[in-house]
């Protein structure tokens, strides 16, 4: 919850709701990018950007070296697998009941 | 004891250990008392134990493992309220995995689930909101907990629910704030801490300015730190250097993630959705004024406390629990008679045994009982 996990923004899912897809060590899931978006800059500019993700929200942009090192450390302290499993399971649950139409 | 080659840059780690030892020696030459540095955040506690940083500390430098694990400080009465709501037949009760293990007076949410309550683990509050959309005939409640790091995520989820017109979604809000809590600790008589390693991801949200009262009013240094072992070592060295020079200020070791002013979008959402609670209860620390938030009046429809009116119970910490003394470094975990006997990770009595970020659980996991030696 507090450490966060790095992921790379791979696609824009919903510009109006600032939902993007991130790739976290091969696991894809949707996250809210409003806290890393800039006013008057299209979200698509974020594609390829590494971000630190806390409970489904991208909270900070980070550089690639920082991201890869953080992933390595999370794996080493045994936090990575659990976090990835939680991300994957919850995303599958969301996909399965097609609840992605949360619009604002 | 870890091997030094586990560090990303072993040479740099050695250099930092050497400089910490030299600085501690110079401090030791002019003061008798050991230097006690509190790491505020449970993430740092985890790093310190995983890399056995304490085993490489000079004799006159010790860590006190602070209150910054939100799961650990969740009070028993709050868990009891959560279970009361979770047992309602119309409710799908959701929360983070860690929170499900926390014992209340009547067991944990995991035990409530085993007894038939619909309790589900989610990764994100957005997943709880998605469950509400998918289950319009049920009431989905999200047990929102955490410090400033996760507070914006639930605020943004409430705003999203309101925009979407979702009516069967609510929060049991137990978000807590670190600044009033640090102040309460600092105002204790004979507070035995000489400096702080500050929380990196809380600061990512709120910035570094809210910590300025610590040097300005209490004369103690604080260095906001990242979570790599090298970050923690470098931050510790920065704190020790301030102590050596008789200085006290806020420094930011984690500037690659923490901007001085924090994250504006996150703080705007928090300001819009929440109001300060007059009082907030902490496991191990008692009640601290203005140390938590609740949903503000315009968002009352999303407040599970207003919707389900649980008893808001106060359940005192269990007898024999000395977490409050461990939290501020007055005693070490093994000085508590319950440690490893009536209080274990599989059956935690006190806050600090609940999560791997709690000091007692970390000692138990990484050092077993040998800390007592």
PDB file of N, CA and C in Angstrom, chain A residues 14-102:
ATOM      1  N   UNK A  14      -9.220   6.014 -21.390  1.00  0.00           N
ATOM      2  CA  UNK A  14     -10.360   6.928 -21.315  1.00  0.00           C
ATOM      3  C   UNK A  14      -9.826   8.319 -20.974  1.00  0.00           C
ATOM      4  N   UNK A  15      -9.652   9.103 -22.025  1.00  0.00           N
ATOM      5  CA  UNK A  15      -9.036  10.431 -21.858  1.00  0.00           C
ATOM      6  C   UNK A  15      -9.844  11.292 -20.874  1.00  0.00           C
ATOM      7  N   UNK A  16     -11.181  11.296 -21.041  1.00  0.00           N
ATOM      8  CA  UNK A  16     -12.021  12.177 -20.227  1.00  0.00           C
ATOM      9  C   UNK A  16     -11.926  11.830 -18.740  1.00  0.00           C
ATOM     10  N   UNK A  17     -11.710  10.556 -18.450  1.00  0.00           N
ATOM     11  CA  UNK A  17     -11.644  10.120 -17.047  1.00  0.00           C
ATOM     12  C   UNK A  17     -10.216   9.830 -16.595  1.00  0.00           C
ATOM     13  N   UNK A  18      -9.267  10.254 -17.396  1.00  0.00           N
ATOM     14  CA  UNK A  18      -7.833  10.049 -17.116  1.00  0.00           C
ATOM     15  C   UNK A  18      -7.501   8.619 -16.681  1.00  0.00           C
ATOM     16  N   UNK A  19      -8.099   7.658 -17.396  1.00  0.00           N
ATOM     17  CA  UNK A  19      -7.760   6.252 -17.147  1.00  0.00           C
ATOM     18  C   UNK A  19      -6.746   5.791 -18.185  1.00  0.00           C
ATOM     19  N   UNK A  20      -5.648   5.239 -17.705  1.00  0.00           N
ATOM     20  CA  UNK A  20      -4.623   4.732 -18.626  1.00  0.00           C
ATOM     21  C   UNK A  20      -4.349   3.266 -18.299  1.00  0.00           C
ATOM     22  N   UNK A  21      -3.720   2.592 -19.260  1.00  0.00           N
ATOM     23  CA  UNK A  21      -3.267   1.226 -19.000  1.00  0.00           C
ATOM     24  C   UNK A  21      -1.781   1.284 -18.680  1.00  0.00           C
ATOM     25  N   UNK A  22      -1.402   0.569 -17.622  1.00  0.00           N
ATOM     26  CA  UNK A  22       0.026   0.476 -17.305  1.00  0.00           C
ATOM     27  C   UNK A  22       0.474  -0.973 -17.436  1.00  0.00           C
ATOM     28  N   UNK A  23       1.749  -1.109 -17.705  1.00  0.00           N
ATOM     29  CA  UNK A  23       2.373  -2.421 -17.768  1.00  0.00           C
ATOM     30  C   UNK A  23       3.315  -2.502 -16.571  1.00  0.00           C
ATOM     31  N   UNK A  24       2.987  -3.406 -15.647  1.00  0.00           N
ATOM     32  CA  UNK A  24       3.809  -3.576 -14.446  1.00  0.00           C
ATOM     33  C   UNK A  24       4.427  -4.972 -14.509  1.00  0.00           C
ATOM     34  N   UNK A  25       5.668  -5.025 -14.882  1.00  0.00           N
ATOM     35  CA  UNK A  25       6.370  -6.308 -14.973  1.00  0.00           C
ATOM     36  C   UNK A  25       5.542  -7.332 -15.756  1.00  0.00           C
ATOM     37  N   UNK A  26       4.918  -6.862 -16.854  1.00  0.00           N
ATOM     38  CA  UNK A  26       4.168  -7.766 -17.721  1.00  0.00           C
ATOM     39  C   UNK A  26       2.681  -7.849 -17.403  1.00  0.00           C
ATOM     40  N   UNK A  27       2.276  -7.377 -16.217  1.00  0.00           N
ATOM     41  CA  UNK A  27       0.849  -7.382 -15.872  1.00  0.00           C
ATOM     42  C   UNK A  27       0.245  -6.053 -16.321  1.00  0.00           C
ATOM     43  N   UNK A  28      -0.867  -6.159 -17.091  1.00  0.00           N
ATOM     44  CA  UNK A  28      -1.528  -4.940 -17.566  1.00  0.00           C
ATOM     45  C   UNK A  28      -2.721  -4.632 -16.668  1.00  0.00           C
ATOM     46  N   UNK A  29      -2.831  -3.366 -16.290  1.00  0.00           N
ATOM     47  CA  UNK A  29      -4.061  -2.995 -15.596  1.00  0.00           C
ATOM     48  C   UNK A  29      -4.341  -1.511 -15.762  1.00  0.00           C
ATOM     49  N   UNK A  30      -5.614  -1.141 -15.540  1.00  0.00           N
ATOM     50  CA  UNK A  30      -5.990   0.256 -15.691  1.00  0.00           C
ATOM     51  C   UNK A  30      -5.675   0.998 -14.401  1.00  0.00           C
ATOM     52  N   UNK A  31      -5.157   2.206 -14.533  1.00  0.00           N
ATOM     53  CA  UNK A  31      -4.945   3.056 -13.357  1.00  0.00           C
ATOM     54  C   UNK A  31      -5.417   4.471 -13.688  1.00  0.00           C
ATOM     55  N   UNK A  32      -5.673   5.215 -12.639  1.00  0.00           N
ATOM     56  CA  UNK A  32      -6.082   6.605 -12.753  1.00  0.00           C
ATOM     57  C   UNK A  32      -4.816   7.465 -12.811  1.00  0.00           C
ATOM     58  N   UNK A  33      -4.729   8.309 -13.830  1.00  0.00           N
ATOM     59  CA  UNK A  33      -3.501   9.088 -14.037  1.00  0.00           C
ATOM     60  C   UNK A  33      -3.684  10.573 -13.742  1.00  0.00           C
ATOM     61  N   UNK A  34      -4.757  10.946 -13.064  1.00  0.00           N
ATOM     62  CA  UNK A  34      -5.038  12.382 -12.905  1.00  0.00           C
ATOM     63  C   UNK A  34      -3.935  13.096 -12.107  1.00  0.00           C
ATOM     64  N   UNK A  35      -3.288  12.373 -11.201  1.00  0.00           N
ATOM     65  CA  UNK A  35      -2.261  13.017 -10.361  1.00  0.00           C
ATOM     66  C   UNK A  35      -0.920  13.208 -11.080  1.00  0.00           C
ATOM     67  N   UNK A  36      -0.749  12.575 -12.245  1.00  0.00           N
ATOM     68  CA  UNK A  36       0.493  12.801 -13.001  1.00  0.00           C
ATOM     69  C   UNK A  36       0.228  13.534 -14.326  1.00  0.00           C
ATOM     70  N   UNK A  37      -1.053  13.817 -14.603  1.00  0.00           N
ATOM     71  CA  UNK A  37      -1.383  14.519 -15.840  1.00  0.00           C
ATOM     72  C   UNK A  37      -1.091  16.012 -15.684  1.00  0.00           C
ATOM     73  N   UNK A  38      -0.816  16.661 -16.809  1.00  0.00           N
ATOM     74  CA  UNK A  38      -0.616  18.107 -16.767  1.00  0.00           C
ATOM     75  C   UNK A  38      -1.798  18.790 -17.440  1.00  0.00           C
ATOM     76  N   UNK A  39      -2.133  19.961 -16.906  1.00  0.00           N
ATOM     77  CA  UNK A  39      -3.261  20.709 -17.457  1.00  0.00           C
ATOM     78  C   UNK A  39      -2.968  21.056 -18.918  1.00  0.00           C
ATOM     79  N   UNK A  40      -3.957  20.868 -19.762  1.00  0.00           N
ATOM     80  CA  UNK A  40      -3.871  21.229 -21.181  1.00  0.00           C
ATOM     81  C   UNK A  40      -2.832  20.435 -21.975  1.00  0.00           C
ATOM     82  N   UNK A  41      -2.412  19.301 -21.444  1.00  0.00           N
ATOM     83  CA  UNK A  41      -1.510  18.427 -22.203  1.00  0.00           C
ATOM     84  C   UNK A  41      -2.253  17.108 -22.401  1.00  0.00           C
ATOM     85  N   UNK A  42      -2.356  16.610 -23.659  1.00  0.00           N
ATOM     86  CA  UNK A  42      -3.106  15.369 -23.854  1.00  0.00           C
ATOM     87  C   UNK A  42      -2.452  14.198 -23.127  1.00  0.00           C
ATOM     88  N   UNK A  43      -3.314  13.296 -22.622  1.00  0.00           N
ATOM     89  CA  UNK A  43      -2.806  12.140 -21.880  1.00  0.00           C
ATOM     90  C   UNK A  43      -1.849  11.300 -22.723  1.00  0.00           C
ATOM     91  N   UNK A  44      -2.079  11.323 -24.056  1.00  0.00           N
ATOM     92  CA  UNK A  44      -1.259  10.468 -24.920  1.00  0.00           C
ATOM     93  C   UNK A  44       0.223  10.808 -24.802  1.00  0.00           C
ATOM     94  N   UNK A  45       0.536  12.038 -24.358  1.00  0.00           N
ATOM     95  CA  UNK A  45       1.941  12.386 -24.136  1.00  0.00           C
ATOM     96  C   UNK A  45       2.572  11.539 -23.039  1.00  0.00           C
ATOM     97  N   UNK A  46       1.726  10.896 -22.221  1.00  0.00           N
ATOM     98  CA  UNK A  46       2.246  10.099 -21.104  1.00  0.00           C
ATOM     99  C   UNK A  46       2.648   8.686 -21.539  1.00  0.00           C
ATOM    100  N   UNK A  47       2.276   8.285 -22.737  1.00  0.00           N
ATOM    101  CA  UNK A  47       2.587   6.909 -23.160  1.00  0.00           C
ATOM    102  C   UNK A  47       4.106   6.709 -23.158  1.00  0.00           C
ATOM    103  N   UNK A  48       4.523   5.634 -22.526  1.00  0.00           N
ATOM    104  CA  UNK A  48       5.949   5.352 -22.396  1.00  0.00           C
ATOM    105  C   UNK A  48       6.546   5.876 -21.099  1.00  0.00           C
ATOM    106  N   UNK A  49       5.798   6.715 -20.375  1.00  0.00           N
ATOM    107  CA  UNK A  49       6.300   7.287 -19.118  1.00  0.00           C
ATOM    108  C   UNK A  49       6.218   6.251 -17.989  1.00  0.00           C
ATOM    109  N   UNK A  50       7.257   6.200 -17.165  1.00  0.00           N
ATOM    110  CA  UNK A  50       7.226   5.355 -15.964  1.00  0.00           C
ATOM    111  C   UNK A  50       6.591   6.136 -14.816  1.00  0.00           C
ATOM    112  N   UNK A  51       5.723   5.465 -14.095  1.00  0.00           N
ATOM    113  CA  UNK A  51       5.063   6.114 -12.956  1.00  0.00           C
ATOM    114  C   UNK A  51       5.095   5.191 -11.742  1.00  0.00           C
ATOM    115  N   UNK A  52       4.975   5.798 -10.575  1.00  0.00           N
ATOM    116  CA  UNK A  52       4.880   5.032  -9.337  1.00  0.00           C
ATOM    117  C   UNK A  52       3.389   4.921  -8.996  1.00  0.00           C
ATOM    118  N   UNK A  53       2.916   3.683  -8.842  1.00  0.00           N
ATOM    119  CA  UNK A  53       1.480   3.440  -8.687  1.00  0.00           C
ATOM    120  C   UNK A  53       1.166   3.008  -7.252  1.00  0.00           C
ATOM    121  N   UNK A  54       0.237   3.722  -6.649  1.00  0.00           N
ATOM    122  CA  UNK A  54      -0.256   3.357  -5.314  1.00  0.00           C
ATOM    123  C   UNK A  54      -1.736   3.031  -5.423  1.00  0.00           C
ATOM    124  N   UNK A  55      -2.117   1.832  -5.033  1.00  0.00           N
ATOM    125  CA  UNK A  55      -3.518   1.360  -5.014  1.00  0.00           C
ATOM    126  C   UNK A  55      -4.339   1.832  -6.224  1.00  0.00           C
ATOM    127  N   UNK A  56      -3.746   1.663  -7.411  1.00  0.00           N
ATOM    128  CA  UNK A  56      -4.504   1.937  -8.629  1.00  0.00           C
ATOM    129  C   UNK A  56      -4.434   3.369  -9.127  1.00  0.00           C
ATOM    130  N   UNK A  57      -3.570   4.181  -8.533  1.00  0.00           N
ATOM    131  CA  UNK A  57      -3.415   5.573  -8.936  1.00  0.00           C
ATOM    132  C   UNK A  57      -1.942   5.875  -9.202  1.00  0.00           C
ATOM    133  N   UNK A  58      -1.656   6.402 -10.379  1.00  0.00           N
ATOM    134  CA  UNK A  58      -0.286   6.851 -10.661  1.00  0.00           C
ATOM    135  C   UNK A  58      -0.059   8.131  -9.868  1.00  0.00           C
ATOM    136  N   UNK A  59       0.931   8.109  -8.967  1.00  0.00           N
ATOM    137  CA  UNK A  59       1.104   9.242  -8.055  1.00  0.00           C
ATOM    138  C   UNK A  59       2.335  10.083  -8.370  1.00  0.00           C
ATOM    139  N   UNK A  60       3.283   9.539  -9.141  1.00  0.00           N
ATOM    140  CA  UNK A  60       4.497  10.300  -9.403  1.00  0.00           C
ATOM    141  C   UNK A  60       5.154   9.763 -10.669  1.00  0.00           C
ATOM    142  N   UNK A  61       5.718  10.652 -11.460  1.00  0.00           N
ATOM    143  CA  UNK A  61       6.529  10.192 -12.592  1.00  0.00           C
ATOM    144  C   UNK A  61       7.920   9.860 -12.076  1.00  0.00           C
ATOM    145  N   UNK A  62       8.488   8.796 -12.602  1.00  0.00           N
ATOM    146  CA  UNK A  62       9.845   8.440 -12.201  1.00  0.00           C
ATOM    147  C   UNK A  62      10.647   8.094 -13.442  1.00  0.00           C
ATOM    148  N   UNK A  63      11.973   8.103 -13.327  1.00  0.00           N
ATOM    149  CA  UNK A  63      12.740   7.742 -14.524  1.00  0.00           C
ATOM    150  C   UNK A  63      12.912   6.220 -14.590  1.00  0.00           C
ATOM    151  N   UNK A  64      13.348   5.758 -15.741  1.00  0.00           N
ATOM    152  CA  UNK A  64      13.377   4.327 -15.995  1.00  0.00           C
ATOM    153  C   UNK A  64      14.343   3.604 -15.052  1.00  0.00           C
ATOM    154  N   UNK A  65      15.481   4.211 -14.814  1.00  0.00           N
ATOM    155  CA  UNK A  65      16.468   3.557 -13.941  1.00  0.00           C
ATOM    156  C   UNK A  65      15.895   3.366 -12.533  1.00  0.00           C
ATOM    157  N   UNK A  66      15.237   4.417 -12.050  1.00  0.00           N
ATOM    158  CA  UNK A  66      14.591   4.358 -10.737  1.00  0.00           C
ATOM    159  C   UNK A  66      13.519   3.258 -10.718  1.00  0.00           C
ATOM    160  N   UNK A  67      12.739   3.197 -11.803  1.00  0.00           N
ATOM    161  CA  UNK A  67      11.653   2.219 -11.882  1.00  0.00           C
ATOM    162  C   UNK A  67      12.212   0.792 -11.831  1.00  0.00           C
ATOM    163  N   UNK A  68      13.237   0.544 -12.632  1.00  0.00           N
ATOM    164  CA  UNK A  68      13.778  -0.820 -12.706  1.00  0.00           C
ATOM    165  C   UNK A  68      14.430  -1.216 -11.386  1.00  0.00           C
ATOM    166  N   UNK A  69      15.099  -0.265 -10.753  1.00  0.00           N
ATOM    167  CA  UNK A  69      15.736  -0.564  -9.468  1.00  0.00           C
ATOM    168  C   UNK A  69      14.679  -0.843  -8.401  1.00  0.00           C
ATOM    169  N   UNK A  70      13.599  -0.062  -8.424  1.00  0.00           N
ATOM    170  CA  UNK A  70      12.533  -0.286  -7.439  1.00  0.00           C
ATOM    171  C   UNK A  70      11.885  -1.650  -7.651  1.00  0.00           C
ATOM    172  N   UNK A  71      11.669  -2.031  -8.902  1.00  0.00           N
ATOM    173  CA  UNK A  71      11.102  -3.363  -9.180  1.00  0.00           C
ATOM    174  C   UNK A  71      12.035  -4.459  -8.660  1.00  0.00           C
ATOM    175  N   UNK A  72      13.337  -4.251  -8.865  1.00  0.00           N
ATOM    176  CA  UNK A  72      14.310  -5.249  -8.403  1.00  0.00           C
ATOM    177  C   UNK A  72      14.244  -5.392  -6.876  1.00  0.00           C
ATOM    178  N   UNK A  73      14.167  -4.236  -6.205  1.00  0.00           N
ATOM    179  CA  UNK A  73      14.144  -4.276  -4.733  1.00  0.00           C
ATOM    180  C   UNK A  73      12.846  -4.889  -4.223  1.00  0.00           C
ATOM    181  N   UNK A  74      11.717  -4.545  -4.861  1.00  0.00           N
ATOM    182  CA  UNK A  74      10.443  -5.138  -4.437  1.00  0.00           C
ATOM    183  C   UNK A  74      10.499  -6.658  -4.579  1.00  0.00           C
ATOM    184  N   UNK A  75      11.121  -7.122  -5.668  1.00  0.00           N
ATOM    185  CA  UNK A  75      11.251  -8.573  -5.855  1.00  0.00           C
ATOM    186  C   UNK A  75      12.123  -9.159  -4.753  1.00  0.00           C
ATOM    187  N   UNK A  76      13.192  -8.434  -4.418  1.00  0.00           N
ATOM    188  CA  UNK A  76      14.147  -8.954  -3.437  1.00  0.00           C
ATOM    189  C   UNK A  76      13.553  -9.001  -2.028  1.00  0.00           C
ATOM    190  N   UNK A  77      12.753  -8.011  -1.677  1.00  0.00           N
ATOM    191  CA  UNK A  77      12.180  -8.049  -0.328  1.00  0.00           C
ATOM    192  C   UNK A  77      10.888  -8.863  -0.300  1.00  0.00           C
ATOM    193  N   UNK A  78      10.548  -9.487  -1.435  1.00  0.00           N
ATOM    194  CA  UNK A  78       9.412 -10.406  -1.447  1.00  0.00           C
ATOM    195  C   UNK A  78       8.069  -9.722  -1.543  1.00  0.00           C
ATOM    196  N   UNK A  79       8.050  -8.458  -1.995  1.00  0.00           N
ATOM    197  CA  UNK A  79       6.791  -7.721  -2.066  1.00  0.00           C
ATOM    198  C   UNK A  79       6.185  -7.750  -3.470  1.00  0.00           C
ATOM    199  N   UNK A  80       6.988  -8.108  -4.477  1.00  0.00           N
ATOM    200  CA  UNK A  80       6.534  -7.938  -5.857  1.00  0.00           C
ATOM    201  C   UNK A  80       5.426  -8.923  -6.220  1.00  0.00           C
ATOM    202  N   UNK A  81       5.606 -10.195  -5.909  1.00  0.00           N
ATOM    203  CA  UNK A  81       4.650 -11.217  -6.361  1.00  0.00           C
ATOM    204  C   UNK A  81       3.251 -10.958  -5.807  1.00  0.00           C
ATOM    205  N   UNK A  82       3.189 -10.621  -4.527  1.00  0.00           N
ATOM    206  CA  UNK A  82       1.891 -10.379  -3.907  1.00  0.00           C
ATOM    207  C   UNK A  82       1.182  -9.199  -4.538  1.00  0.00           C
ATOM    208  N   UNK A  83       1.947  -8.137  -4.785  1.00  0.00           N
ATOM    209  CA  UNK A  83       1.380  -6.927  -5.381  1.00  0.00           C
ATOM    210  C   UNK A  83       0.875  -7.221  -6.796  1.00  0.00           C
ATOM    211  N   UNK A  84       1.685  -7.940  -7.581  1.00  0.00           N
ATOM    212  CA  UNK A  84       1.288  -8.270  -8.953  1.00  0.00           C
ATOM    213  C   UNK A  84       0.051  -9.161  -8.959  1.00  0.00           C
ATOM    214  N   UNK A  85       0.010 -10.120  -8.031  1.00  0.00           N
ATOM    215  CA  UNK A  85      -1.145 -11.027  -7.967  1.00  0.00           C
ATOM    216  C   UNK A  85      -2.407 -10.234  -7.642  1.00  0.00           C
ATOM    217  N   UNK A  86      -2.291  -9.296  -6.685  1.00  0.00           N
ATOM    218  CA  UNK A  86      -3.455  -8.493  -6.304  1.00  0.00           C
ATOM    219  C   UNK A  86      -3.929  -7.654  -7.488  1.00  0.00           C
ATOM    220  N   UNK A  87      -2.956  -7.066  -8.219  1.00  0.00           N
ATOM    221  CA  UNK A  87      -3.301  -6.261  -9.406  1.00  0.00           C
ATOM    222  C   UNK A  87      -3.998  -7.109 -10.463  1.00  0.00           C
ATOM    223  N   UNK A  88      -3.418  -8.285 -10.710  1.00  0.00           N
ATOM    224  CA  UNK A  88      -3.920  -9.144 -11.776  1.00  0.00           C
ATOM    225  C   UNK A  88      -5.327  -9.654 -11.424  1.00  0.00           C
ATOM    226  N   UNK A  89      -5.480 -10.132 -10.195  1.00  0.00           N
ATOM    227  CA  UNK A  89      -6.763 -10.703  -9.792  1.00  0.00           C
ATOM    228  C   UNK A  89      -7.877  -9.665  -9.853  1.00  0.00           C
ATOM    229  N   UNK A  90      -7.567  -8.475  -9.339  1.00  0.00           N
ATOM    230  CA  UNK A  90      -8.635  -7.474  -9.288  1.00  0.00           C
ATOM    231  C   UNK A  90      -8.964  -6.984 -10.693  1.00  0.00           C
ATOM    232  N   UNK A  91      -7.940  -6.895 -11.569  1.00  0.00           N
ATOM    233  CA  UNK A  91      -8.221  -6.472 -12.944  1.00  0.00           C
ATOM    234  C   UNK A  91      -9.068  -7.520 -13.647  1.00  0.00           C
ATOM    235  N   UNK A  92      -8.768  -8.802 -13.410  1.00  0.00           N
ATOM    236  CA  UNK A  92      -9.556  -9.871 -14.041  1.00  0.00           C
ATOM    237  C   UNK A  92     -11.000  -9.820 -13.557  1.00  0.00           C
ATOM    238  N   UNK A  93     -11.150  -9.552 -12.256  1.00  0.00           N
ATOM    239  CA  UNK A  93     -12.511  -9.464 -11.717  1.00  0.00           C
ATOM    240  C   UNK A  93     -13.270  -8.334 -12.400  1.00  0.00           C
ATOM    241  N   UNK A  94     -12.570  -7.212 -12.604  1.00  0.00           N
ATOM    242  CA  UNK A  94     -13.232  -6.071 -13.246  1.00  0.00           C
ATOM    243  C   UNK A  94     -13.582  -6.398 -14.690  1.00  0.00           C
ATOM    244  N   UNK A  95     -12.634  -7.022 -15.404  1.00  0.00           N
ATOM    245  CA  UNK A  95     -12.907  -7.354 -16.798  1.00  0.00           C
ATOM    246  C   UNK A  95     -14.082  -8.320 -16.898  1.00  0.00           C
ATOM    247  N   UNK A  96     -14.115  -9.285 -15.975  1.00  0.00           N
ATOM    248  CA  UNK A  96     -15.098 -10.353 -16.105  1.00  0.00           C
ATOM    249  C   UNK A  96     -16.523  -9.838 -15.928  1.00  0.00           C
ATOM    250  N   UNK A  97     -16.701  -8.841 -15.083  1.00  0.00           N
ATOM    251  CA  UNK A  97     -18.074  -8.329 -14.997  1.00  0.00           C
ATOM    252  C   UNK A  97     -18.238  -7.030 -15.791  1.00  0.00           C
ATOM    253  N   UNK A  98     -17.313  -6.792 -16.665  1.00  0.00           N
ATOM    254  CA  UNK A  98     -17.430  -5.674 -17.610  1.00  0.00           C
ATOM    255  C   UNK A  98     -17.861  -4.387 -16.923  1.00  0.00           C
ATOM    256  N   UNK A  99     -17.177  -4.112 -15.843  1.00  0.00           N
ATOM    257  CA  UNK A  99     -17.553  -2.931 -15.071  1.00  0.00           C
ATOM    258  C   UNK A  99     -16.678  -1.733 -15.423  1.00  0.00           C
ATOM    259  N   UNK A 100     -16.070  -1.800 -16.575  1.00  0.00           N
ATOM    260  CA  UNK A 100     -15.145  -0.731 -16.933  1.00  0.00           C
ATOM    261  C   UNK A 100     -15.874   0.514 -17.451  1.00  0.00           C
ATOM    262  N   UNK A 101     -17.190   0.446 -17.505  1.00  0.00           N
ATOM    263  CA  UNK A 101     -17.901   1.578 -18.103  1.00  0.00           C
ATOM    264  C   UNK A 101     -18.179   2.672 -17.076  1.00  0.00           C
ATOM    265  N   UNK A 102     -17.374   2.709 -16.011  1.00  0.00           N
ATOM    266  CA  UNK A 102     -17.575   3.774 -15.031  1.00  0.00           C
ATOM    267  C   UNK A 102     -17.197   5.092 -15.696  1.00  0.00           C
TER     268      UNK A 102
END
